[in-house]
Short mmCIF file of C-alpha atoms and ligand atoms in Angstrom, two decimals:
data_model
loop_
_atom_site.label_atom_id
_atom_site.label_comp_id
_atom_site.label_asym_id
_atom_site.label_seq_id
_atom_site.Cartn_x
_atom_site.Cartn_y
_atom_site.Cartn_z
CA MET A 29 -9.78 18.23 25.28
CA ILE A 30 -12.43 17.65 22.64
CA LYS A 31 -11.27 20.50 20.37
CA ASN A 32 -7.67 19.31 20.18
CA ASP A 33 -8.58 15.64 19.90
CA LEU A 34 -10.89 16.29 16.96
CA LYS A 35 -8.41 18.66 15.33
CA SER A 36 -5.67 16.06 15.34
CA LEU A 37 -8.05 13.38 13.99
CA ILE A 38 -8.97 15.80 11.17
CA THR A 39 -5.37 16.78 10.39
CA ASP A 40 -4.38 13.12 10.19
CA LYS A 41 -7.52 12.34 8.14
CA ASN A 42 -8.42 9.71 10.67
CA ALA A 43 -11.69 11.36 11.71
CA CYS A 44 -14.56 9.11 10.67
CA VAL A 45 -17.09 11.31 8.86
CA GLY A 46 -20.74 10.27 8.89
CA VAL A 47 -23.28 11.95 6.61
CA ILE A 48 -27.01 11.53 7.24
CA GLY A 49 -29.07 11.78 4.04
CA LEU A 50 -27.39 10.80 0.76
CA GLY A 51 -29.24 13.01 -1.71
CA TYR A 52 -28.24 15.99 -3.86
CA VAL A 53 -26.31 17.46 -0.94
CA GLY A 54 -25.15 14.49 1.13
CA LEU A 55 -23.77 12.23 -1.60
CA PRO A 56 -21.39 14.76 -3.22
CA LEU A 57 -20.24 15.79 0.25
CA ILE A 58 -19.43 12.31 1.52
CA VAL A 59 -17.70 11.44 -1.75
CA GLU A 60 -15.43 14.51 -1.33
CA PHE A 61 -14.46 13.42 2.21
CA SER A 62 -13.94 9.85 1.12
CA LEU A 63 -11.78 10.82 -1.89
CA GLU A 64 -9.76 13.02 0.47
CA GLY A 65 -8.90 9.89 2.47
CA PHE A 66 -11.28 10.15 5.43
CA PRO A 67 -13.09 7.00 6.58
CA THR A 68 -16.75 7.71 5.85
CA ILE A 69 -20.18 6.23 6.56
CA GLY A 70 -23.32 7.40 4.77
CA PHE A 71 -26.64 6.99 6.61
CA GLU A 72 -29.71 6.78 4.42
CA VAL A 73 -33.28 5.61 5.14
CA ASP A 74 -33.96 4.72 1.49
CA GLY A 75 -32.77 1.12 1.13
CA THR A 76 -32.68 1.31 -2.67
CA LYS A 77 -30.19 4.17 -2.56
CA VAL A 78 -28.07 2.34 0.03
CA GLU A 79 -27.95 -0.75 -2.14
CA SER A 80 -27.05 1.06 -5.35
CA ILE A 81 -24.41 3.27 -3.68
CA ASN A 82 -22.75 0.20 -2.16
CA LYS A 83 -22.64 -1.27 -5.68
CA GLY A 84 -20.76 1.84 -6.80
CA ARG A 85 -23.70 3.50 -8.53
CA SER A 86 -24.53 7.18 -8.15
CA HIS A 87 -28.11 8.49 -8.35
CA ILE A 88 -26.95 12.13 -8.47
CA VAL A 89 -26.06 13.67 -11.87
CA ASP A 90 -23.09 15.64 -10.53
CA VAL A 91 -21.49 12.62 -8.84
CA PRO A 92 -19.94 10.22 -11.35
CA SER A 93 -20.47 6.55 -10.49
CA SER A 94 -16.74 6.11 -11.06
CA ASP A 95 -16.12 8.30 -7.97
CA VAL A 96 -18.54 6.26 -5.87
CA GLU A 97 -16.88 3.07 -7.12
CA LYS A 98 -13.46 4.45 -6.20
CA CYS A 99 -14.67 5.27 -2.67
CA ILE A 100 -16.24 1.85 -2.17
CA ALA A 101 -13.20 0.06 -3.61
CA GLY A 102 -10.93 2.05 -1.28
CA GLY A 103 -12.73 0.36 1.60
CA LYS A 104 -13.26 3.66 3.42
CA PHE A 105 -16.86 4.31 2.42
CA GLU A 106 -20.08 2.47 3.01
CA ALA A 107 -23.74 3.42 2.90
CA THR A 108 -26.04 2.00 5.52
CA SER A 109 -29.45 2.25 7.16
CA ASP A 110 -27.98 1.00 10.43
CA PHE A 111 -27.84 4.10 12.58
CA SER A 112 -26.01 2.33 15.42
CA LYS A 113 -22.89 2.91 13.29
CA LEU A 114 -23.22 6.61 14.18
CA SER A 115 -21.25 5.80 17.32
CA LYS A 116 -18.22 5.04 15.10
CA CYS A 117 -18.28 8.58 13.68
CA ASP A 118 -16.18 11.43 15.00
CA VAL A 119 -18.09 13.89 12.84
CA VAL A 120 -21.77 13.64 11.87
CA ILE A 121 -23.16 15.92 9.16
CA ILE A 122 -26.93 16.17 8.69
CA CYS A 123 -28.09 16.65 5.07
CA VAL A 124 -31.78 15.68 5.25
CA PRO A 125 -34.70 17.45 3.56
CA THR A 126 -36.34 20.54 5.03
CA PRO A 127 -39.67 20.76 3.21
CA LEU A 128 -42.71 22.85 4.05
CA ARG A 129 -45.93 21.60 5.52
CA LYS A 130 -49.13 22.22 3.54
CA THR A 131 -49.58 25.30 5.73
CA LYS A 132 -46.16 26.53 4.43
CA ASP A 133 -44.66 26.21 7.88
CA PRO A 134 -41.24 24.54 8.23
CA ASP A 135 -41.37 20.76 8.43
CA MET A 136 -38.64 19.93 10.93
CA SER A 137 -39.47 16.23 11.15
CA PHE A 138 -36.39 15.08 9.17
CA ILE A 139 -34.00 17.14 11.30
CA LEU A 140 -35.73 15.92 14.46
CA ALA A 141 -35.48 12.30 13.30
CA SER A 142 -31.77 12.70 12.50
CA GLY A 143 -31.11 14.45 15.81
CA GLY A 144 -32.95 11.62 17.58
CA GLU A 145 -30.75 8.96 15.95
CA ILE A 146 -27.56 10.90 16.77
CA LYS A 147 -28.69 11.29 20.39
CA LYS A 148 -29.44 7.59 20.63
CA TYR A 149 -25.93 6.56 19.61
CA MET A 150 -24.01 9.61 20.80
CA ARG A 151 -20.68 9.23 22.51
CA LYS A 152 -18.26 11.77 23.91
CA GLY A 153 -15.97 13.51 21.44
CA GLN A 154 -18.27 14.00 18.45
CA LEU A 155 -18.74 17.06 16.24
CA VAL A 156 -22.26 17.41 14.81
CA ILE A 157 -22.87 19.73 11.88
CA LEU A 158 -26.25 20.63 10.40
CA GLU A 159 -26.19 21.41 6.67
CA SER A 160 -29.93 21.25 5.90
CA THR A 161 -31.30 24.69 5.10
CA THR A 162 -33.37 25.95 8.01
CA TYR A 163 -34.45 29.00 10.01
CA PRO A 164 -32.00 30.83 12.28
CA GLY A 165 -31.98 29.22 15.69
CA THR A 166 -32.55 25.61 14.65
CA THR A 167 -29.09 24.40 15.64
CA ASP A 168 -29.02 25.97 19.09
CA GLU A 169 -32.77 25.79 19.83
CA ILE A 170 -33.44 22.24 18.68
CA LEU A 171 -30.25 20.19 18.38
CA GLN A 172 -28.22 21.60 21.26
CA PRO A 173 -30.90 21.02 23.95
CA MET A 174 -31.61 17.59 22.50
CA PHE A 175 -28.03 16.47 23.09
CA GLU A 176 -27.74 18.29 26.40
CA LYS A 177 -30.87 16.59 27.71
CA ALA A 178 -29.16 13.28 26.95
CA GLY A 179 -26.45 14.30 29.41
CA PHE A 180 -23.79 15.61 26.99
CA LYS A 181 -22.09 18.96 27.62
CA LEU A 182 -21.23 21.38 24.83
CA ASP A 183 -17.48 21.98 24.37
CA VAL A 184 -16.73 19.17 26.81
CA ASP A 185 -18.51 16.16 25.30
CA PHE A 186 -19.62 17.43 21.89
CA LEU A 187 -19.26 20.29 19.43
CA LEU A 188 -22.08 21.62 17.26
CA ALA A 189 -22.11 23.82 14.17
CA PHE A 190 -24.16 24.87 11.17
CA SER A 191 -22.77 25.11 7.67
CA PRO A 192 -25.13 25.87 4.81
CA GLU A 193 -24.87 23.84 1.64
CA ARG A 194 -24.60 25.94 -1.51
CA VAL A 195 -24.31 23.18 -4.11
CA ASP A 196 -25.85 24.08 -7.47
CA PRO A 197 -26.88 20.78 -9.11
CA GLY A 198 -25.97 20.64 -12.78
CA ASN A 199 -23.40 23.45 -12.52
CA PRO A 200 -20.14 22.05 -13.92
CA GLU A 201 -18.12 25.15 -12.94
CA PHE A 202 -18.93 25.27 -9.23
CA GLN A 203 -18.89 22.05 -7.24
CA THR A 204 -18.33 21.24 -3.57
CA HIS A 205 -14.58 21.95 -3.55
CA ASN A 206 -14.67 25.42 -5.13
CA ILE A 207 -17.80 26.87 -3.53
CA PRO A 208 -16.74 28.87 -0.45
CA LYS A 209 -18.15 27.29 2.71
CA VAL A 210 -19.73 29.40 5.45
CA VAL A 211 -19.40 27.89 8.91
CA GLY A 212 -20.83 29.01 12.26
CA GLY A 213 -20.49 27.17 15.56
CA VAL A 214 -22.84 27.31 18.53
CA SER A 215 -19.58 27.80 20.44
CA LYS A 216 -16.18 29.16 19.45
CA ASP A 217 -14.56 25.72 19.55
CA SER A 218 -17.36 24.23 17.45
CA GLY A 219 -16.89 26.83 14.68
CA GLU A 220 -13.13 26.42 14.73
CA VAL A 221 -13.14 22.62 14.44
CA ALA A 222 -15.90 22.58 11.81
CA SER A 223 -13.89 25.12 9.75
CA GLU A 224 -10.84 22.96 10.01
CA LEU A 225 -12.81 19.96 8.80
CA TYR A 226 -14.22 21.72 5.72
CA SER A 227 -10.82 23.25 4.90
CA THR A 228 -9.69 19.74 4.00
CA ILE A 229 -12.17 19.52 1.11
CA VAL A 230 -13.03 23.10 0.05
CA ASP A 231 -10.73 25.86 -1.17
CA GLU A 232 -12.21 28.60 1.04
CA VAL A 233 -13.95 28.53 4.42
CA HIS A 234 -15.63 31.63 5.84
CA LEU A 235 -16.07 31.33 9.61
CA VAL A 236 -18.84 33.46 11.13
CA SER A 237 -19.53 34.22 14.77
CA SER A 238 -22.48 31.87 15.35
CA ALA A 239 -24.61 29.10 13.91
CA ARG A 240 -27.48 31.61 13.64
CA VAL A 241 -25.45 33.88 11.34
CA ALA A 242 -24.64 30.89 9.12
CA GLU A 243 -28.31 29.82 9.08
CA ALA A 244 -29.46 33.35 8.23
CA CYS A 245 -26.77 33.67 5.54
CA LYS A 246 -28.23 30.77 3.56
CA LEU A 247 -31.75 32.16 3.79
CA TRP A 248 -30.57 35.64 2.82
CA GLU A 249 -28.90 34.16 -0.29
CA ASN A 250 -31.94 32.22 -1.39
CA THR A 251 -34.42 34.95 -0.51
CA PHE A 252 -32.28 37.31 -2.62
CA ARG A 253 -32.69 34.88 -5.51
CA ALA A 254 -36.42 34.38 -5.05
CA ILE A 255 -37.06 38.13 -4.89
CA ASN A 256 -34.88 38.92 -7.89
CA ILE A 257 -36.48 36.19 -9.98
CA GLY A 258 -39.83 37.64 -8.89
CA MET A 259 -38.69 41.03 -10.12
CA ALA A 260 -37.53 39.57 -13.44
CA ASN A 261 -40.93 37.91 -13.85
CA GLU A 262 -42.69 41.19 -13.04
CA MET A 263 -40.46 43.08 -15.50
CA ALA A 264 -41.21 40.51 -18.22
CA LYS A 265 -44.92 41.21 -17.78
CA VAL A 266 -44.33 44.97 -17.77
CA CYS A 267 -42.24 44.69 -20.96
CA SER A 268 -44.90 42.53 -22.56
CA ALA A 269 -47.57 45.13 -21.75
CA LEU A 270 -45.34 47.79 -23.35
CA GLY A 271 -44.55 45.65 -26.39
CA ILE A 272 -40.83 45.47 -25.54
CA ASP A 273 -38.66 42.33 -25.71
CA SER A 274 -37.79 41.63 -22.06
CA TRP A 275 -34.87 39.35 -22.95
CA GLU A 276 -33.24 42.05 -25.03
CA VAL A 277 -33.72 44.51 -22.16
CA VAL A 278 -32.13 42.26 -19.55
CA ARG A 279 -29.26 41.39 -21.89
CA ALA A 280 -28.59 45.09 -22.36
CA ALA A 281 -28.87 45.83 -18.62
CA ALA A 282 -26.40 43.00 -17.91
CA THR A 283 -23.66 44.89 -19.78
CA LYS A 284 -23.44 47.25 -16.79
CA PRO A 285 -20.30 46.09 -14.99
CA PHE A 286 -21.46 47.18 -11.52
CA GLY A 287 -24.70 47.53 -9.56
CA PHE A 288 -26.69 45.09 -11.70
CA MET A 289 -26.92 41.33 -11.63
CA ALA A 290 -28.97 39.63 -14.32
CA PHE A 291 -31.91 37.46 -13.32
CA TYR A 292 -34.22 36.01 -15.93
CA PRO A 293 -37.95 35.45 -16.15
CA GLY A 294 -39.37 31.95 -16.44
CA PRO A 295 -42.46 29.81 -15.90
CA GLY A 296 -42.01 29.97 -12.11
CA ILE A 297 -39.48 28.76 -9.58
CA GLY A 298 -38.66 25.17 -8.71
CA GLY A 299 -36.31 22.90 -6.81
CA HIS A 300 -36.02 22.12 -3.15
CA CYS A 301 -34.57 25.53 -2.24
CA ILE A 302 -35.75 28.78 -3.80
CA PRO A 303 -39.52 28.20 -3.53
CA LEU A 304 -39.19 26.95 0.07
CA ASP A 305 -36.36 28.64 1.90
CA PRO A 306 -37.81 32.17 2.08
CA HIS A 307 -40.78 30.68 3.95
CA TYR A 308 -38.41 29.41 6.65
CA LEU A 309 -37.24 32.99 7.14
CA SER A 310 -40.67 34.64 7.05
CA TRP A 311 -42.05 32.00 9.43
CA LYS A 312 -39.32 32.74 11.97
CA ALA A 313 -39.66 36.50 11.43
CA ARG A 314 -43.43 36.27 12.10
CA GLN A 315 -42.71 34.61 15.44
CA HIS A 316 -40.81 37.77 16.31
CA GLY A 317 -43.62 40.05 15.16
CA PHE A 318 -42.15 40.92 11.77
CA ASP A 319 -43.99 40.47 8.51
CA SER A 320 -41.67 40.20 5.49
CA GLN A 321 -43.64 41.80 2.68
CA PHE A 322 -40.91 41.33 0.07
CA ILE A 323 -41.00 37.56 0.57
CA THR A 324 -44.78 37.45 0.33
CA LEU A 325 -44.83 39.53 -2.84
CA ALA A 326 -42.09 37.50 -4.57
CA GLU A 327 -43.91 34.29 -3.68
CA GLN A 328 -47.16 35.67 -5.15
CA ILE A 329 -45.48 36.74 -8.40
CA ASN A 330 -43.42 33.58 -8.83
CA SER A 331 -46.21 31.16 -7.99
CA GLY A 332 -48.49 33.06 -10.38
CA MET A 333 -46.19 32.44 -13.37
CA PRO A 334 -47.62 29.04 -14.42
CA LYS A 335 -51.04 30.73 -14.71
CA TYR A 336 -49.48 33.47 -16.82
CA VAL A 337 -47.88 30.85 -19.08
CA ALA A 338 -51.20 28.98 -19.40
CA ALA A 339 -52.80 32.28 -20.42
CA LEU A 340 -50.09 32.82 -23.07
CA VAL A 341 -50.86 29.35 -24.43
CA ARG A 342 -54.59 30.11 -24.48
CA ASP A 343 -54.04 33.41 -26.34
CA ALA A 344 -51.60 31.89 -28.83
CA LEU A 345 -54.02 29.06 -29.63
CA ASN A 346 -56.85 31.54 -29.88
CA GLU A 347 -54.99 33.40 -32.62
CA ASN A 348 -54.86 30.12 -34.50
CA GLU A 349 -58.62 29.77 -33.96
CA LYS A 350 -58.15 26.93 -31.51
CA SER A 351 -59.12 26.47 -27.90
CA VAL A 352 -57.09 24.95 -25.09
CA LYS A 353 -59.81 22.36 -24.73
CA GLY A 354 -59.12 19.56 -27.17
CA SER A 355 -55.71 20.88 -28.23
CA LYS A 356 -52.60 18.73 -28.09
CA ILE A 357 -49.94 20.58 -26.14
CA LEU A 358 -46.33 19.44 -26.04
CA ILE A 359 -44.26 20.54 -23.05
CA LEU A 360 -40.51 20.65 -23.71
CA GLY A 361 -38.51 20.23 -20.49
CA VAL A 362 -40.26 19.37 -17.23
CA ALA A 363 -37.34 19.32 -14.74
CA TYR A 364 -37.17 22.53 -12.77
CA LYS A 365 -33.96 23.63 -14.45
CA LYS A 366 -31.67 23.02 -17.38
CA ASP A 367 -29.81 19.73 -17.78
CA ILE A 368 -30.83 18.09 -14.51
CA ASP A 369 -33.48 15.53 -13.57
CA ASP A 370 -34.87 17.23 -10.45
CA MET A 371 -38.66 17.56 -10.59
CA ARG A 372 -39.18 18.97 -7.11
CA GLU A 373 -41.56 21.96 -7.21
CA SER A 374 -41.03 22.19 -10.96
CA PRO A 375 -43.30 24.90 -12.41
CA ALA A 376 -43.86 22.64 -15.44
CA LEU A 377 -46.07 20.51 -13.17
CA SER A 378 -48.39 23.45 -12.53
CA VAL A 379 -48.40 24.44 -16.21
CA ILE A 380 -49.36 20.89 -17.21
CA ASP A 381 -51.95 20.69 -14.46
CA LEU A 382 -53.56 24.00 -15.45
CA LEU A 383 -53.69 23.08 -19.15
CA ARG A 384 -55.13 19.64 -18.42
CA SER A 385 -57.75 21.13 -16.11
CA ARG A 386 -58.86 23.20 -19.12
CA GLY A 387 -59.28 20.16 -21.30
CA ALA A 388 -55.96 20.03 -23.18
CA GLU A 389 -54.26 16.78 -24.08
CA VAL A 390 -50.76 17.30 -22.67
CA VAL A 391 -47.65 15.31 -23.59
CA TYR A 392 -44.04 16.05 -22.73
CA HIS A 393 -40.47 15.47 -23.84
CA ASP A 394 -37.61 15.53 -21.36
CA ASP A 395 -34.79 13.03 -21.67
CA PHE A 396 -33.87 13.61 -18.01
CA VAL A 397 -37.31 12.63 -16.71
CA GLU A 398 -38.93 9.34 -17.69
CA GLU A 399 -42.18 9.83 -15.76
CA VAL A 400 -44.07 12.72 -14.24
CA THR A 401 -46.42 12.08 -11.36
CA PHE A 402 -48.80 14.54 -9.76
CA ASP A 403 -49.59 15.10 -6.11
CA HIS A 404 -53.33 14.57 -5.99
CA ALA A 405 -53.67 16.82 -2.98
CA TYR A 406 -52.85 19.81 -5.18
CA THR A 407 -53.91 18.63 -8.61
CA ILE A 408 -56.78 20.31 -10.43
CA GLY A 409 -56.22 18.45 -13.73
CA ASP A 410 -56.82 14.72 -14.11
CA GLY A 411 -53.63 13.87 -12.16
CA GLU A 412 -52.75 10.94 -14.42
CA PRO A 413 -48.99 10.33 -14.69
CA LEU A 414 -47.25 11.25 -17.94
CA TYR A 415 -44.33 9.54 -19.67
CA ASN A 416 -41.46 10.96 -21.69
CA GLN A 417 -42.18 11.02 -25.44
CA GLU A 418 -39.48 10.75 -28.04
CA LEU A 419 -39.09 14.09 -29.83
CA THR A 420 -40.01 12.87 -33.30
CA ASP A 421 -40.91 15.06 -36.26
CA GLU A 422 -44.39 13.61 -36.01
CA LEU A 423 -44.76 14.63 -32.36
CA LEU A 424 -43.65 18.18 -33.11
CA SER A 425 -45.88 18.64 -36.12
CA SER A 426 -48.90 17.05 -34.46
CA ALA A 427 -48.84 19.43 -31.46
CA ASP A 428 -51.17 22.42 -31.60
CA CYS A 429 -48.80 24.25 -29.29
CA VAL A 430 -45.29 23.59 -27.96
CA VAL A 431 -44.41 25.09 -24.59
CA ILE A 432 -40.72 25.35 -23.70
CA CYS A 433 -40.69 25.13 -19.90
CA THR A 434 -37.03 24.11 -19.47
CA GLU A 435 -34.31 24.57 -22.09
CA HIS A 436 -32.26 21.38 -21.90
CA SER A 437 -29.12 21.51 -24.06
CA GLY A 438 -29.84 18.26 -25.90
CA VAL A 439 -32.88 19.63 -27.78
CA ASP A 440 -32.51 20.84 -31.36
CA TYR A 441 -34.51 24.07 -31.19
CA SER A 442 -34.10 24.81 -34.92
CA ARG A 443 -35.99 21.60 -35.63
CA VAL A 444 -38.60 22.55 -33.02
CA CYS A 445 -39.12 25.87 -34.81
CA GLU A 446 -39.19 24.25 -38.21
CA LEU A 447 -41.89 21.72 -37.39
CA SER A 448 -44.14 23.43 -34.83
CA SER A 449 -47.05 25.71 -35.57
CA VAL A 450 -47.28 27.59 -32.25
CA ILE A 451 -44.53 27.90 -29.65
CA VAL A 452 -44.62 29.50 -26.21
CA ASP A 453 -41.00 29.98 -25.15
CA THR A 454 -40.69 30.72 -21.43
CA ARG A 455 -36.87 30.48 -21.36
CA ASN A 456 -35.68 32.34 -24.42
CA ALA A 457 -34.46 29.02 -25.78
CA LEU A 458 -35.09 30.18 -29.34
CA ASN A 459 -32.44 32.66 -30.37
CA GLU A 460 -33.01 35.36 -32.94
CA ASP A 461 -31.51 33.39 -35.85
CA ILE A 462 -33.74 30.41 -35.12
CA ARG A 463 -36.81 32.60 -34.73
CA ASN A 464 -36.18 34.59 -37.90
CA GLY A 465 -36.16 31.53 -40.09
CA SER A 466 -39.32 30.08 -38.58
CA LYS A 467 -42.89 30.06 -39.84
CA ALA A 468 -44.20 29.15 -36.38
CA LYS A 469 -46.12 31.61 -34.28
CA ILE A 470 -43.72 32.27 -31.41
CA VAL A 471 -44.70 33.85 -28.11
CA ARG A 472 -41.97 34.64 -25.57
CA LEU A 473 -42.15 35.71 -21.95
N1 NAD B 513 -30.67 20.23 -3.69
C1 NAD B 513 -30.03 21.38 -3.61
O1 NAD B 513 -29.67 21.96 -4.61
C2 NAD B 513 -29.70 22.00 -2.26
C3 NAD B 513 -28.78 23.05 -2.24
C4 NAD B 513 -28.46 23.61 -1.03
C5 NAD B 513 -29.08 23.18 0.13
N2 NAD B 513 -30.00 22.17 0.08
C6 NAD B 513 -30.59 21.73 1.34
O2 NAD B 513 -29.98 20.51 1.73
C7 NAD B 513 -30.92 19.66 2.39
C8 NAD B 513 -31.00 18.33 1.68
O3 NAD B 513 -31.47 18.55 0.37
P1 NAD B 513 -31.26 17.50 -0.79
O4 NAD B 513 -31.56 18.24 -2.05
O5 NAD B 513 -29.97 16.81 -0.66
O6 NAD B 513 -32.45 16.49 -0.47
P2 NAD B 513 -32.63 15.02 -1.10
O7 NAD B 513 -34.06 14.70 -0.96
O8 NAD B 513 -31.96 14.94 -2.43
O9 NAD B 513 -31.78 14.12 -0.11
C9 NAD B 513 -32.12 13.91 1.21
C10 NAD B 513 -31.87 12.44 1.53
O10 NAD B 513 -32.09 12.26 2.93
C11 NAD B 513 -32.72 11.00 3.09
N3 NAD B 513 -33.34 11.00 4.40
C12 NAD B 513 -34.51 11.54 4.78
N4 NAD B 513 -34.70 11.37 6.10
C13 NAD B 513 -33.63 10.72 6.57
C14 NAD B 513 -33.23 10.26 7.84
N5 NAD B 513 -33.98 10.48 8.91
N6 NAD B 513 -32.06 9.61 7.95
C15 NAD B 513 -31.29 9.39 6.86
N7 NAD B 513 -31.60 9.82 5.61
C16 NAD B 513 -32.75 10.48 5.48
C17 NAD B 513 -33.66 10.89 1.92
O11 NAD B 513 -34.05 9.57 1.67
C18 NAD B 513 -32.81 11.49 0.81
O12 NAD B 513 -32.04 10.52 0.14
C19 NAD B 513 -32.22 20.44 2.41
O13 NAD B 513 -32.33 21.16 3.61
C20 NAD B 513 -32.06 21.42 1.26
O14 NAD B 513 -32.84 22.58 1.43
C21 NAD B 513 -30.30 21.55 -1.10
#
């Protein structure tokens, strides 16, 4: 019986675990399984990543190369672009991207491609788990029929589950093993076996009644975040209109030990998840005749933040009798969040683009990001790539305005305050002590 066979393979750590997509989600996951003693195979279409992983090098900040080296040296882990090796796997976990099309509809092509490869090399006795964030129904509407059409029977020949990934890149406190894992099977056996598998590498598994519940859970979590960040951004604008310091207000509100959770304003939202995932939910809801107004409103507010920041820059320069056109503007931090190198959907890109479209000379400093490229399809500025500048005294004092888009820990903000003439701080990177001793004109969100 498939359930019992897989369970005993998992208990004995003999189940071969395959992970498709070795990015921010897939690489940490496969390393956990490998370090736990499971034989593992990572499937990746990017040959450069395959090559460097097999040399023991990690391209993900949260995964130390020493761990990858250990896995490779143990002889139980390899990365490959040869999908025929999927037939060796007892478990296959899909961790490929789920972007949006230009129309903001879900782009399922990566999941479809992965499902197609699995189907091609499928054999009886495999458990397939989807981890990519997606709309409720993907696992049982897309993957299940795909495998069934190939002649495989659920619960007899294969098991199928969804388990959302909650990894928070750059968060040293919460990593794969101590983030509770939600699991939902398309059948009872599927959920049970998938739970058993994850229990070997995470401290807590929460089994839900279906794959759809697990899919919806992830979107609920990220929609919650997008909406609350939207509210924080709205509140920052309200506070600004009333002449109140929004950061002081939210700090005070956060002292309430119940019924309040602090979210902070910023230049917009970035990353592969928060700006995208709510669209997966609203798209699916629309198909069922429901229009999610909260999601639409949060998206409008959040995507409008780069324009708001560009307006703050314009006004701050204006007070110094300068225009955006012809000014040298230094952006500090271009990755979408603190202390990581991820540029996907980073609001700094829009801020730069808007300022360049208005004639500013924009330069940036971010030790995590050596080069910034622009997608010409969306670019209104000149679209030329930019390169990381060393944060010299000369750079700081030559800028007409410094815009803090992301507050990386490695930056000395006292020095920034000391040498700059105008600063727009979108992250509250400059604390009161630093601000008080500064002669710079400082504008905060
Ligand atoms: N990054 C995060 O913080 C995060 C957190 C939770 C959930 N997620 C979700 O996890 C999924 C993966 O995100 P990610 O951040 O790891 O993306 P990523 O771009 O970092 O990694 C995806 C990897 O899959 C590879 N790939 C693409 N198509 C493939 C194919 N057909 N076969 C094999 N490999 C393929 C890519 O080359 C890439 O290396 C997405 O659905 C995302 O929404 C991401």
